[in-house]
Coordinates of C-alpha atoms and ligand atoms in Angstrom, one line a residue:
X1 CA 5.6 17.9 31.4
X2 CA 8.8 20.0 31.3
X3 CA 10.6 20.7 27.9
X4 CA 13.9 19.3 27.2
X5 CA 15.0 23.1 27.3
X6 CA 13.2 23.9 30.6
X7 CA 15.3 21.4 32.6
X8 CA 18.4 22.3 31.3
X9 CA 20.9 23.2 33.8
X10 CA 24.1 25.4 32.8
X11 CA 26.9 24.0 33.0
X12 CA 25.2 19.9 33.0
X13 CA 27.1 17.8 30.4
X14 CA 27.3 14.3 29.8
X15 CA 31.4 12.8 29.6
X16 CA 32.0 11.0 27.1
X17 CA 34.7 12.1 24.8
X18 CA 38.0 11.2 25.3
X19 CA 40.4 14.1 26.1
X20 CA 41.6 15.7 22.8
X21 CA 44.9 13.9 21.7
X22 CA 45.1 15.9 18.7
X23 CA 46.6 19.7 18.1
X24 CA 43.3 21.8 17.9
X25 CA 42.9 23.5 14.8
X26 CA 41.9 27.1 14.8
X27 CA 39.7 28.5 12.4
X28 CA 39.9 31.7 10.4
X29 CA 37.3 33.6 11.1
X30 CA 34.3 31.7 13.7
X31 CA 31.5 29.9 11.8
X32 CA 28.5 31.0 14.5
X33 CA 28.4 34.2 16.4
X34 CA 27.4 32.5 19.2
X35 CA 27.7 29.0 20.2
X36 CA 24.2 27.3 19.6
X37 CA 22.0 27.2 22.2
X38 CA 21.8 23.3 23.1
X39 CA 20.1 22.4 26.4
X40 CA 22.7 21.5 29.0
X41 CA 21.9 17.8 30.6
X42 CA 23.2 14.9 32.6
X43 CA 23.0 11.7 30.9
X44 CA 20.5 10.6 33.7
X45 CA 18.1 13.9 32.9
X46 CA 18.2 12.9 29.0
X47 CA 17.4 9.0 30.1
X48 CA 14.7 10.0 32.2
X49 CA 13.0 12.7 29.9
X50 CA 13.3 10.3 26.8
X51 CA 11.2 7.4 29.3
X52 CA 8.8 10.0 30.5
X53 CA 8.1 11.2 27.0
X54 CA 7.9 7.3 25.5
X55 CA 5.8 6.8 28.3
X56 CA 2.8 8.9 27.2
X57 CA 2.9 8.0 23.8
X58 CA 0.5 5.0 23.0
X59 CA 2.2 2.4 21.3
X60 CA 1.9 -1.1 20.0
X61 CA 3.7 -2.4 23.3
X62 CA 1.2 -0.3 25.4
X63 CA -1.9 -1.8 24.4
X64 CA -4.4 -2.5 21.3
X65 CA -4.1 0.0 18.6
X66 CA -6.9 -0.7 15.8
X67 CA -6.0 1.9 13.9
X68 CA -7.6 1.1 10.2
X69 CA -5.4 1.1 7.2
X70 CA -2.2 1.2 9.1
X71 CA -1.9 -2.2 10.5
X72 CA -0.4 -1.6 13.7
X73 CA 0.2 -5.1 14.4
X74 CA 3.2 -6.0 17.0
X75 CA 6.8 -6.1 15.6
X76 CA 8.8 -9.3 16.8
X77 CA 11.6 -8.6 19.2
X78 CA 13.6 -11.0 16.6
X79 CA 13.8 -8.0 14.0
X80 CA 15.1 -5.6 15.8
X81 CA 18.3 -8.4 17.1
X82 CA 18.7 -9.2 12.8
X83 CA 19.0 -5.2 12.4
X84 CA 21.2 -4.5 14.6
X85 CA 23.8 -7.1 13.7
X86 CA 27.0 -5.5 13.5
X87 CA 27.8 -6.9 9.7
X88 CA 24.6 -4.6 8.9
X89 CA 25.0 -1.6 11.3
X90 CA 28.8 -0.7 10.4
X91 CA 28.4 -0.8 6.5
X92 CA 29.3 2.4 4.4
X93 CA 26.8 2.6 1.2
X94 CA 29.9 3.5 -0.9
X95 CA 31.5 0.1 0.1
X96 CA 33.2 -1.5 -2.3
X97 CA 30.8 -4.4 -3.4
X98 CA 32.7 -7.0 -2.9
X99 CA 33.0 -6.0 0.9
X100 CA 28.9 -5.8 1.4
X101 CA 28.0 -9.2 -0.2
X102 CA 25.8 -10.0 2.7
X103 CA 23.8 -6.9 2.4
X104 CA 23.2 -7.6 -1.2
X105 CA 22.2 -10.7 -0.8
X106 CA 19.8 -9.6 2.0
X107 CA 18.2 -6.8 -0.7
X108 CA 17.8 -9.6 -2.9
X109 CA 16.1 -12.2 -1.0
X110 CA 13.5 -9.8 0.6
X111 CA 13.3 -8.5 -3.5
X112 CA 12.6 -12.2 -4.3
X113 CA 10.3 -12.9 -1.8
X114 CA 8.0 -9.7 -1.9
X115 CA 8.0 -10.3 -5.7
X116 CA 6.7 -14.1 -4.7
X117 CA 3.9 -12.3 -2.7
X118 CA 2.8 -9.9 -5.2
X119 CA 3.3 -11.4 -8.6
X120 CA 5.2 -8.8 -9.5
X121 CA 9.1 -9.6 -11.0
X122 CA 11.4 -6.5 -9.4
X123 CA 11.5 -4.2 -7.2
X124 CA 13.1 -1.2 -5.5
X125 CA 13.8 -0.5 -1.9
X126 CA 14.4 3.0 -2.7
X127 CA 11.0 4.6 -1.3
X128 CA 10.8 5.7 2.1
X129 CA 7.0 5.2 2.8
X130 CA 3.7 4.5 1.1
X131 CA 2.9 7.5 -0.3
X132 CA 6.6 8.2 -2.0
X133 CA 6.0 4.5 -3.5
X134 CA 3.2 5.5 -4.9
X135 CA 4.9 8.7 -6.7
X136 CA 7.5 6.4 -7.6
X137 CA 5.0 4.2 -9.1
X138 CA 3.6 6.6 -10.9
X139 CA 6.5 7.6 -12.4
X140 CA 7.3 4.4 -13.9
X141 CA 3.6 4.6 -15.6
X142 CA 4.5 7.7 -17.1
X143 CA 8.0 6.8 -18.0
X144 CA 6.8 3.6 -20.3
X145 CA 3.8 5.6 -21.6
X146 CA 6.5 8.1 -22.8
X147 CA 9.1 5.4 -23.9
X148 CA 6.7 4.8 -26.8
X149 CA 5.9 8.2 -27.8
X150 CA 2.4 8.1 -26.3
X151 CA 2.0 11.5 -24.2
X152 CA -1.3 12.3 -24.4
X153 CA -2.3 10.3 -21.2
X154 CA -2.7 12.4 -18.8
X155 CA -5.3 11.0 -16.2
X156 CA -4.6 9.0 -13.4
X157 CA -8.5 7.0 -12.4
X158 CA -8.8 6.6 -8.7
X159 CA -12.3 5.3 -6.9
X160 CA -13.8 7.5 -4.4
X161 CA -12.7 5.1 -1.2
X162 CA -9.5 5.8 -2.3
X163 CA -7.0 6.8 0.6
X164 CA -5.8 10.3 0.4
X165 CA -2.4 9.5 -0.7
X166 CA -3.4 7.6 -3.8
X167 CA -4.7 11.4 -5.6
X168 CA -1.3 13.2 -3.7
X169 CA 0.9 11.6 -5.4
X170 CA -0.9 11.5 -9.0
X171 CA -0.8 14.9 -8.8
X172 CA 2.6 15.1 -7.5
X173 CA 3.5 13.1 -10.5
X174 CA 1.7 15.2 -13.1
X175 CA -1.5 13.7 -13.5
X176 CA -5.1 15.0 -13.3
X177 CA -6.8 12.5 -11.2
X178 CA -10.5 11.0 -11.7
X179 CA -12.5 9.9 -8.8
X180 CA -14.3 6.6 -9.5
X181 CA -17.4 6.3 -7.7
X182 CA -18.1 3.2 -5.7
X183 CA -21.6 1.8 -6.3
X184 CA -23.8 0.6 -3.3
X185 CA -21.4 -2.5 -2.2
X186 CA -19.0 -0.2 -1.7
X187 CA -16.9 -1.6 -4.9
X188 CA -15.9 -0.1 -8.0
X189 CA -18.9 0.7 -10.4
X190 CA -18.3 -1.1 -13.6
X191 CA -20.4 1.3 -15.4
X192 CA -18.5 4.5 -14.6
X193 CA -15.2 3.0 -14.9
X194 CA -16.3 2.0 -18.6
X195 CA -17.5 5.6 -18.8
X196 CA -13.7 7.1 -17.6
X197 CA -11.5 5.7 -19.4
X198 CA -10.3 6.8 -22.9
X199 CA -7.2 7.6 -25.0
X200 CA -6.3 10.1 -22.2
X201 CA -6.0 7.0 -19.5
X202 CA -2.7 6.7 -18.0
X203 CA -3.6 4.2 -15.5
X204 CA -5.6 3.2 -12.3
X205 CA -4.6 3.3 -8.9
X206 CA -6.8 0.9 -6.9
X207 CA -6.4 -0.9 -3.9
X208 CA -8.1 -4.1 -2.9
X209 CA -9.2 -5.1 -0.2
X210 CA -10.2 -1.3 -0.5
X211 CA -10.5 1.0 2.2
X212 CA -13.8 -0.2 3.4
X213 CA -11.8 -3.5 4.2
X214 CA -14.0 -5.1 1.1
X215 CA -12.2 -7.3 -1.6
X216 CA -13.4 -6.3 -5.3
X217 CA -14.8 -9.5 -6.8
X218 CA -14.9 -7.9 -10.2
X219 CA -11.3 -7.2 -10.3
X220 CA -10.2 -9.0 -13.4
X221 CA -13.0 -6.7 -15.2
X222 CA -11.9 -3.8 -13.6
X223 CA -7.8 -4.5 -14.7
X224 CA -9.2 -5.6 -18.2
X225 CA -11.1 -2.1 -18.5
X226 CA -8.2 -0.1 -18.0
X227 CA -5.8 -2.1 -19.6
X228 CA -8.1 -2.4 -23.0
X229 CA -8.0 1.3 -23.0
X230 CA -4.6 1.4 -23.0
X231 CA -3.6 2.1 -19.1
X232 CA -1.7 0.2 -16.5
X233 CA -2.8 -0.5 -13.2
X234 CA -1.5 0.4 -10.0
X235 CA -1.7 -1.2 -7.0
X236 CA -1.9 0.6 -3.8
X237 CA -0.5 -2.5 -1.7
X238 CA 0.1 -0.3 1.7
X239 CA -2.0 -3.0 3.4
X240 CA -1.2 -6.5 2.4
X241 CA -2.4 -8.2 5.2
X242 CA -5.7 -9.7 4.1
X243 CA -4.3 -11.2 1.1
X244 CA -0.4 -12.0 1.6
X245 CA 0.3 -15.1 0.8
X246 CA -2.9 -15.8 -0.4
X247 CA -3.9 -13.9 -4.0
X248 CA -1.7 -11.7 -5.3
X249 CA -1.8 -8.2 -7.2
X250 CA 0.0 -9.4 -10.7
X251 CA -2.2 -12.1 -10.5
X252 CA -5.4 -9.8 -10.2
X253 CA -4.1 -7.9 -13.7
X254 CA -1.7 -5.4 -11.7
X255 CA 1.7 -4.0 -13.4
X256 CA 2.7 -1.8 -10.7
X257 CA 2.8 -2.3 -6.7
X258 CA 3.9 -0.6 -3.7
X259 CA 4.1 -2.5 -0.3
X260 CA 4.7 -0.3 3.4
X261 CA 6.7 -2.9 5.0
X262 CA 5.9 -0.6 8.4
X263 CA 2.5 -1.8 7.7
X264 CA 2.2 -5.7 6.4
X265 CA 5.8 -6.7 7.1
X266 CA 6.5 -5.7 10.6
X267 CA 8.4 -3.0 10.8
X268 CA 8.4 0.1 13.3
X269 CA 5.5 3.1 11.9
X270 CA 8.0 5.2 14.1
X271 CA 5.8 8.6 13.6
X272 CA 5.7 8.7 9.7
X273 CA 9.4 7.5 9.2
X274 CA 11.5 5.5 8.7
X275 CA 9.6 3.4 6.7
X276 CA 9.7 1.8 3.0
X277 CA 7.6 1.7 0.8
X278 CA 9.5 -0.5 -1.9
X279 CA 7.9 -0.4 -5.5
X280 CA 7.8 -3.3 -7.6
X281 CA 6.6 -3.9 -11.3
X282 CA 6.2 -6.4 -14.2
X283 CA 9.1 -7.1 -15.9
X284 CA 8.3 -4.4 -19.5
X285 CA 8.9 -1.2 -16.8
X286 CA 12.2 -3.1 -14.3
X287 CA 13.9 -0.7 -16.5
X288 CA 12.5 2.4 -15.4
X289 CA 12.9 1.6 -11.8
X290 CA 14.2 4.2 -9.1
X291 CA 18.2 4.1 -8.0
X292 CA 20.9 0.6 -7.9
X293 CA 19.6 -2.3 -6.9
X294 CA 21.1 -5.8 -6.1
X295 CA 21.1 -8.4 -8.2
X296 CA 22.8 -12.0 -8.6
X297 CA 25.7 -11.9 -10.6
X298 CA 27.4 -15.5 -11.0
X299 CA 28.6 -16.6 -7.4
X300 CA 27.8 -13.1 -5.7
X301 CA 26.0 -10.3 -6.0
X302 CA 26.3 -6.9 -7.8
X303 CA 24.5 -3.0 -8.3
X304 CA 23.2 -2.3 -11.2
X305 CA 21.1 0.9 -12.5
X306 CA 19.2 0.5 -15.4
X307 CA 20.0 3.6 -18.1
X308 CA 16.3 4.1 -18.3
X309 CA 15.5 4.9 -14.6
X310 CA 13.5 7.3 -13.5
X311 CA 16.7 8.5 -11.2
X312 CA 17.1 8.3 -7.5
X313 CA 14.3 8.8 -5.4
X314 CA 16.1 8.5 -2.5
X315 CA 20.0 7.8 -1.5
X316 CA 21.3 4.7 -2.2
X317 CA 19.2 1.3 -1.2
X318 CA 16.4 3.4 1.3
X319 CA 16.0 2.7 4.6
X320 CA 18.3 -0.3 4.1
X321 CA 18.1 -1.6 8.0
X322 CA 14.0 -1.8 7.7
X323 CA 14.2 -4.1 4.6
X324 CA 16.5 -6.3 7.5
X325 CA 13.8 -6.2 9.9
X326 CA 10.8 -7.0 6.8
X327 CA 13.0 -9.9 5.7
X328 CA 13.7 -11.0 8.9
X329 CA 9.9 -11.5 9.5
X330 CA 9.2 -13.0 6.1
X331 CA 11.8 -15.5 7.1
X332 CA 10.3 -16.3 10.2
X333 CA 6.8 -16.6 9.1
X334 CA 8.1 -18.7 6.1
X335 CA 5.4 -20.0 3.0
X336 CA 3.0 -21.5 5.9
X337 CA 3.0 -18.7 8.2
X338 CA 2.7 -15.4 5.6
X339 CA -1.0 -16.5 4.5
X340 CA -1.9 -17.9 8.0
X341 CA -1.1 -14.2 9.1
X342 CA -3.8 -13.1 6.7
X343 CA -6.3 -15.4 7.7
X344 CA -5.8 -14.4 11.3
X345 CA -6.0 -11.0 10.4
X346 CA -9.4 -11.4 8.6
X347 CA -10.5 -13.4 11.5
X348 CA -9.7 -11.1 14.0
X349 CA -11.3 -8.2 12.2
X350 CA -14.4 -10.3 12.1
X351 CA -14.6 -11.5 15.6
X352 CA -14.7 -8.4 16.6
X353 CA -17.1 -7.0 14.4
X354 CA -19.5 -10.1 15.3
X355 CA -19.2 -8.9 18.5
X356 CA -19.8 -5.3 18.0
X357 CA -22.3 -5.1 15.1
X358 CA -25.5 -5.9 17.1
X359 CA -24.6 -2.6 19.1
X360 CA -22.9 -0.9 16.9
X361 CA -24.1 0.5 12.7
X362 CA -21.7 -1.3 10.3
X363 CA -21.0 0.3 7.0
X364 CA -20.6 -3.3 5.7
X365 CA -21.0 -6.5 6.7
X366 CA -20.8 -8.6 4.0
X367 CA -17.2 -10.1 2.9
X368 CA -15.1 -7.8 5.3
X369 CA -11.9 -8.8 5.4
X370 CA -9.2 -7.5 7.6
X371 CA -10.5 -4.5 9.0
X372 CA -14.4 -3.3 9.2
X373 CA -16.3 0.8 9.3
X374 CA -18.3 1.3 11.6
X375 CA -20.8 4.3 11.3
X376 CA -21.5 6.5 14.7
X377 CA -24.1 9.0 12.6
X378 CA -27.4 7.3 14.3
X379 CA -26.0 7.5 17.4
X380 CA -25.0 11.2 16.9
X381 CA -28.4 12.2 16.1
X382 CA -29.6 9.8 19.1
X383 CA -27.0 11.0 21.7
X384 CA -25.1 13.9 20.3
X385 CA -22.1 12.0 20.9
X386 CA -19.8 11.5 18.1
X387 CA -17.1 9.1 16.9
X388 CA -14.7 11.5 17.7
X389 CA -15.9 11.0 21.3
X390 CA -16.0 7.7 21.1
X391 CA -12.9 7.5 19.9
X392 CA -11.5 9.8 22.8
X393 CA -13.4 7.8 25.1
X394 CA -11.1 4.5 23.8
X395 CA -8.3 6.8 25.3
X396 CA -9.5 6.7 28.8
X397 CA -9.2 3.1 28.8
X398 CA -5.8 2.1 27.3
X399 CA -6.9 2.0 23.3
X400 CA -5.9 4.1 20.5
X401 CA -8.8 5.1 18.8
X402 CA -9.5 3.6 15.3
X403 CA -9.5 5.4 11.8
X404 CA -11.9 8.5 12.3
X405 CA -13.8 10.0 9.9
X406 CA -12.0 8.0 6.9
X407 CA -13.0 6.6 4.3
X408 CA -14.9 9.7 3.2
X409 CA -17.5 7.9 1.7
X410 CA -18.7 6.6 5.3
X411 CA -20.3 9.0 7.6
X412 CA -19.2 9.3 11.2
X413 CA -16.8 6.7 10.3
X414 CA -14.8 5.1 12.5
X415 CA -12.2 2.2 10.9
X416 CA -11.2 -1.1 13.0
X417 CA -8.5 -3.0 12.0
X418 CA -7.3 -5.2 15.2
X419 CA -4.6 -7.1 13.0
X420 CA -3.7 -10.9 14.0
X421 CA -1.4 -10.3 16.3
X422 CA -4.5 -10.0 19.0
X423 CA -5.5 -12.3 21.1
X424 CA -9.0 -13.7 21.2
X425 CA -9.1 -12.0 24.7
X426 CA -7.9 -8.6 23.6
X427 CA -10.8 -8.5 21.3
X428 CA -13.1 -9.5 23.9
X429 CA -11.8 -6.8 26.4
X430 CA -12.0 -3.9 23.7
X431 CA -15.7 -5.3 22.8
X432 CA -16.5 -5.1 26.1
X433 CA -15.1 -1.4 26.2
X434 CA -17.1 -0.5 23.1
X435 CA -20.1 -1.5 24.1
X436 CA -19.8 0.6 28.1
X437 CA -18.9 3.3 25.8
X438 CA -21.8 3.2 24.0
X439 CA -24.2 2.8 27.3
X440 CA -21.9 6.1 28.5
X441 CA -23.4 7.8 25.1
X442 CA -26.9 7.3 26.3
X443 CA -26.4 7.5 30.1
X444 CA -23.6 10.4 30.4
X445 CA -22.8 12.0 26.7
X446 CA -21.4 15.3 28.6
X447 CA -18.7 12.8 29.8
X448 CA -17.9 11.5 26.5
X449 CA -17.6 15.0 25.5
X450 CA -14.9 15.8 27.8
X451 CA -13.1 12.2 27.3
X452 CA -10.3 11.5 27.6
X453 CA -9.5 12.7 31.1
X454 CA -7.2 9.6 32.2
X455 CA -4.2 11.0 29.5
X456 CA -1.3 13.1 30.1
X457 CA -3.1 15.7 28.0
X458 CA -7.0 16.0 27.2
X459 CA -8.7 17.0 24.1
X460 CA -6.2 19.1 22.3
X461 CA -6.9 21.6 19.5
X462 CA -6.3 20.0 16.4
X463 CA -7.5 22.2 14.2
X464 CA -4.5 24.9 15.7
X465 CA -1.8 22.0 15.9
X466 CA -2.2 21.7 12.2
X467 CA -2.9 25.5 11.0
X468 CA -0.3 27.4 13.6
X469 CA 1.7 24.5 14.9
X470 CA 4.5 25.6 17.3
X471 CA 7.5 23.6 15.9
X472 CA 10.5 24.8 17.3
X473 CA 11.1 26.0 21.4
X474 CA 10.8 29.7 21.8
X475 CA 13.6 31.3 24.2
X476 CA 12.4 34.3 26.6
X477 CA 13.5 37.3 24.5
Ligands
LIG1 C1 -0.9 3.9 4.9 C2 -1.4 3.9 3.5 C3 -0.8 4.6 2.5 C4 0.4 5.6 2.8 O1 1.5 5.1 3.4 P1 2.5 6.0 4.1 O2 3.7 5.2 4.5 O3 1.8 6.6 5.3 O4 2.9 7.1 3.1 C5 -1.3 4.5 1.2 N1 -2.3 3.7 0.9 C6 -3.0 3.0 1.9 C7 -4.2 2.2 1.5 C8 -2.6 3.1 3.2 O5 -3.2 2.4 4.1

């Protein structure tokens, strides 16, 4: 397909500013030696590249997307109309507060609600995804610790299935992390944990259902552990959608949460951003919290920032127009429909694993929730075909691969999480799909090797995209 730059056509421009009423100003001395070089396009060519290009993307709209951990799960049409309501689209963040009442109160109901979900009593919309939650997080554990004069904690204890964000962003923050080994369910071992922590604790960072898709059952112990030792415990809450609604992190001994509303709440992924990845806590660290946020104030609503923040992680509220589109699906869903979500979700994920695991090596069977590991290691040795092939081989017939080779602890892992916004025939089809791939692995494996050869482009080398990735358009000369 033809670059953006390799259609242009000199002197092609799209009309649409007014003729200049205005005497032109002239500048001093030029600010560019030349004038940059822009491609030069009729409206038509930019409408038509932009559709070819979204056309070979895979997204939710195109078909099943079970990628694990990242709930992919379709975002209502409904969303996108609340977000782009005028009242929220023309607002200037420096608004006098009076004049953005509406906003404020919309910030403060999806603040109310997400607290509801998670047991937690504020939040702040300020981060901008998961991971810069989880910094944020972070920081408000090492704020309090500070606040009382206690700076010898310097470790942040994270189990081994941990997703790779969770040890990032300790480190990011300052911490040494400590990998928690998971014993042979696949949970937390008790014994280790007891063995980690110490006067050098600063906290946990644990998420549950883990990555495995397995809820802890010891997780009272596991809060109690950390907390007797003198840590807080942090909540990786990316992926709510096993348990919305239905138990909740403050409740389970948490302080600290982060949610990705472009995971649980229905909001676009949209390649890594926007997102949000508000943070919420227990009342003894609200003080500590990133940037303004809304609160009730008599009739209205006001901004306050607390003088023991941690500062601005982010300008102003975050990505303000998500929190629309999260609060305009809590809404919808309502009290009934947030846990009957979750228990569609864990249905779905099991369905399909019922219908997969007599083919197919599970990691886990036992208490999966709403997404399940597969492992593709037997049938590597068997077939020499992987579950990167397999995966590729999804390609070829209208899937996006699941979660490959993650959680680290799972060889030849692949990770389905089919969400509940699948129908009981979409499962069946992609079963169905599975299970020819795996007769392709012992029937054809050179195929599966070369798969996927239905997409715009084949196998591509990832290894160079992400060592010498070509980020910018070179011009001849
Ligand atoms: C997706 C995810 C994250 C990171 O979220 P980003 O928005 O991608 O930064 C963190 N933890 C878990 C468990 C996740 O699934």
């Amino acid at each position: 397909m033809k670059l953006v730059f390799e259609r242009s056509r000199p002197g092609a421009h799209c009309d649409i500013l007014p003729p200049c009423d205005v005497p032109k100003a002239e500048l001093n001395a030029p600010l560019r030696a030349a004038p940059p070089r822009l491609p030069e396009l009729a409206e038509v060519d930019i409408s038509r590249h932009y559709t070819r290009l979204a056309g070979e993307a895979h997204g939710v709209n195109d078909g099943f997307y079970p990628l694990g951990s990242c709930t992919m799960k379709y975002n209502p049409r409904v969303n996108e109309e609340a977000a782009a309501l005028p009242g929220f689209t023309g607002l200037h963040p420096l608004q006098p507060v009076e004049t953005v009442q509406g906003a404020l109160e919309a910030l403060c109901t999806a603040e109310k609600l997400l607290c509801e979900i998670t047991g937690m009593d504020a939040m702040s919309f300020q981060p901008a995804a998961g991971a810069h939650g989880e910094f944020a997080g972070l920081l408000l554990i090492k704020a309090w610790h500070h606040s009382r004069g206690d700076t010898a904690r310097r470790k942040i204890l994270i189990p081994d299935a941990a997703h790779g964000t969770n040890p990032a962003s300790a480190v990011m923050a300052g911490y040494d992390v400590v990998s928690i080994p998971s014993d042979e369910t696949g949970c937390v071992d008790l014994a280790k944990l007891r063995e980690a922590v110490g006067p050098d604790t600063a906290g946990l960072m644990l998420t549950n259902p883990n990555t495995v898709g397995l809820f802890d059952g010891n997780i009272l112990e596991i809060t109690r552990i950390v907390h007797d030792a003198g840590g807080l415990c942090y909540y990786d809450g990316a992926n709510l959608n096993a348990v919305m609604g239905i138990a909740r992190p403050g409740d389970m001994g948490f302080d600290v949460v982060h949610l990705n509303l472009h995971k649980t709440f229905s909001t676009p992924h949209g390649c890594g951003g926007p997102g949000a990845g508000p943070v919420g806590c227990r009342q003894f660290l609200a003080p500590f919290l990133p940037g303004d946020r809304a609160v009730e104030d008599g009739d209205g609503f006001t901004l306050e920032q607390s003088t023991a923040s941690v500062g601005q992680v982010k300008a102003f509220y975050g990505h303000f127009l998500v929190v629309v589109r999260a609060l305009a699906y809590l809404l919808t869903l309502g009290r009934e429909g947030i846990p009957e979500a979750a228990q569609n979700a864990v249905l779905n994920a099991n369905y399909l694993m019922t219908l997969l695991k007599e083919d197919y090596d599970m990691a886990f069977t036992e208490g999966v929730m709403h997404e399940f590991v597969m492992t593709l290691e037997g049938l590597k040795k068997e077939t020499g075909v992987s579950a990167m092939d397999i995966a590729k081989g999804l390609l070829d017939h209208g899937i996006h691969p699941p979660t490959m080779y993650f959680p680290l602890i799972v060889h030849e892992a692949l990770m389905v999480e089919p969400t509940e916004t699948e129908s009981r025939a979409t499962l069946e089809e992609a079963a169905a799909v599975f299970r020819g791939l795996l007769k392709q692995a012992r029937t054809d494996p050179e195929a599966l090797h070369r798969a996927p050869e239905r997409t715009c482009v084949g196998r591509l080398d990832e290894v160079g995209a992400s060592r010498s990735p070509r980020l910018r358009y070179r011009f001849d000369g």
